[in-house]
Amino acid sequence: MRAALALATLATVAHAEAPLPGSEGAAWLQRMADASRQLAYEGVFVLSQGDRIQTLMVANRPSGNGKESRLVIMDGQLREVRCQHSESISLVSDGAVTQFEQRSGTRHFPDLLPGNAAALAEWYALRLSGKDRVGGHDCQRVDLVPKDRYRWGYQLCVDKKTALPLKAVVVNESGQPMMQYAFAEVRIGSLPRPAPLQPAATTIRATPGDVVDVRQLPPGFERVAAMKRPLPNQAGEVEHWVFSDGLTHVSLFLKPSERPVAAVKGNSVRGMMNLLTRQVGRYQATVVGDAPWPTVERIATGLIER
Amino acid sequence: MNASNAPIPQAPDSAGPGESWISALFDDALDETERAALKGWIDAPDTARRWREYALIGDAMRGDARPTGDFMVRMHERLAVEPTLLAPMRPTTPRRQQAYWLAAAATVAAIAWTVLDAVPEDPGAAQLARAPAGDGPMPAAFTPETGESEYAHYLAAHQDFAHAIVLPPQDMLFTPVSMLEAHR
């Protein structure tokens, strides 16, 4: 009897850790993505990276086909991100002066998954890895295991009732955490209207024509944005392209360079961010992303001037 | 300060009790027995001078008086070299940013080897050469003379699309690398 019970337990565990079939994994992805945009919620979460911890407040409510959200960094310099449908701005204040800057993306924790999240099932295997409790809510652990070396893994814990991600851990190829979000408390339900967007000081324009070609992209990646934008303390505008598989993002910055520069590799101390700057014809190209080094390297080394 | 339960310590030169006892005396934290034991020392000229300095420090810190002479200069000099203790902590190493390029230069060879090692796994990707030296001048964005580095703005702009959280610049380490001839 005891042996049968042990076998049954083992079978349950094995079943829980086996990758979900593709369609089931896709359904989980889509449900989690929709919950983070279509639900109204408000809460405080903690972001930890190594020995650094940051506390943030987030509020979200559905609006038409989109969302309205507000993200406030509660430590250090006053900084806030407000998103409304496809528009987004950041506010930075030193106490006396508040600067507004237009942003291009509208996603932030817990809204980490793209609108068409089901498509990620091609690049990630999903595993249900047990139950947990986060921010006072029972949650289901869902692991996104990358199928190749071009993206990081994610370990999510999503609210059992709504599938809202309550915790997200970005892990490297060894399963070691590199960054972690977790709600300390969250209220899921109706909310007051977020503050309206303010006019942005920075303008971002679509690029008229490409000056370089990208000869090789990692599987599943495509260009999702291309714009010209001014950057602080820099004359003129830089060209900013973004490549993504929907979850991982890599930016390419291009600016004219009068004389060839040496190639420089950069990596964050904990390895989550990687960067490569190099000369491409008459341009200095900088590829940077929250992606494994092979992803950044593959994009950067495949650039050629048109 | 409450020093009444401790034995009266002697200064290394035996000139009198240690500094903590002056403070305890100033705070009126000594009992009669301790006062009696310290009587000879209290009447000494040097003790009187240190007592006046304690009184001046207290007045200056409260803003009750503005001492003259070089006292304020000396006090500020002492305060300037005192650490600001927010919580008990172990000594820490200097901040990485200050020795950034030094550290990067020291690890060039190891990182270049790592990159080269990755080449055969993905022939379509890794195209960096073994030579650690760069092909030209360092990009302006990554030279130590630029102060507020351009790469910090790249990272901030990238976060528009990623996690909306800007990594502090000192979290990045940079290494010069060389491109293979075909990619220069």
Short mmCIF file of N, CA and C in Angstrom, two decimals, chain A residues 214 217-218 221-225 241-246 248-252 287 299 303, chain B residues 158:
data_model
loop_
_atom_site.label_atom_id
_atom_site.label_comp_id
_atom_site.label_asym_id
_atom_site.label_seq_id
_atom_site.Cartn_x
_atom_site.Cartn_y
_atom_site.Cartn_z
N VAL A 214 20.75 43.70 -41.46
CA VAL A 214 21.01 42.70 -40.41
C VAL A 214 20.97 41.34 -41.10
N LEU A 217 19.63 36.97 -37.71
CA LEU A 217 18.90 37.14 -36.46
C LEU A 217 18.74 35.77 -35.79
N PRO A 218 18.75 35.72 -34.47
CA PRO A 218 18.49 34.44 -33.81
C PRO A 218 17.08 33.95 -34.16
N PHE A 221 13.39 35.74 -33.62
CA PHE A 221 13.50 37.19 -33.44
C PHE A 221 13.11 37.91 -34.73
N GLU A 222 12.46 39.06 -34.56
CA GLU A 222 12.16 39.92 -35.69
C GLU A 222 12.23 41.36 -35.23
N ARG A 223 12.37 42.26 -36.20
CA ARG A 223 12.42 43.67 -35.83
C ARG A 223 11.02 44.13 -35.48
N VAL A 224 10.86 44.70 -34.29
CA VAL A 224 9.54 45.14 -33.84
C VAL A 224 9.44 46.66 -33.78
N ALA A 225 10.55 47.36 -33.93
CA ALA A 225 10.49 48.82 -33.91
C ALA A 225 11.74 49.39 -34.55
N TRP A 241 16.76 50.55 -33.27
CA TRP A 241 15.95 49.42 -33.72
C TRP A 241 15.78 48.46 -32.54
N VAL A 242 14.69 47.74 -32.58
CA VAL A 242 14.46 46.74 -31.52
C VAL A 242 14.09 45.41 -32.16
N PHE A 243 14.76 44.36 -31.71
CA PHE A 243 14.46 42.99 -32.14
C PHE A 243 13.91 42.23 -30.95
N SER A 244 12.94 41.36 -31.21
CA SER A 244 12.35 40.63 -30.09
C SER A 244 11.72 39.32 -30.56
N ASP A 245 11.69 38.37 -29.63
CA ASP A 245 10.90 37.16 -29.87
C ASP A 245 9.56 37.28 -29.14
N GLY A 246 9.30 38.44 -28.58
CA GLY A 246 8.08 38.68 -27.83
C GLY A 246 8.34 38.81 -26.34
N THR A 248 12.04 38.45 -25.05
CA THR A 248 13.41 38.97 -24.96
C THR A 248 13.57 40.12 -25.94
N HIS A 249 14.23 41.18 -25.53
CA HIS A 249 14.39 42.36 -26.39
C HIS A 249 15.87 42.70 -26.56
N VAL A 250 16.22 43.06 -27.77
CA VAL A 250 17.57 43.49 -28.07
C VAL A 250 17.48 44.78 -28.88
N SER A 251 18.23 45.81 -28.46
CA SER A 251 18.23 47.09 -29.16
C SER A 251 19.48 47.24 -30.00
N LEU A 252 19.34 47.92 -31.12
CA LEU A 252 20.48 48.31 -31.96
C LEU A 252 20.46 49.83 -32.07
N VAL A 287 24.80 47.14 -30.00
CA VAL A 287 23.72 46.18 -29.79
C VAL A 287 23.68 45.85 -28.31
N ILE A 299 23.57 39.13 -33.64
CA ILE A 299 23.01 40.30 -34.32
C ILE A 299 24.12 41.28 -34.68
N LEU A 303 25.90 42.66 -38.91
CA LEU A 303 25.52 43.96 -39.47
C LEU A 303 26.45 44.33 -40.62
N HIS B 158 16.90 51.46 -24.16
CA HIS B 158 16.54 50.05 -24.37
C HIS B 158 15.44 49.62 -23.41
#
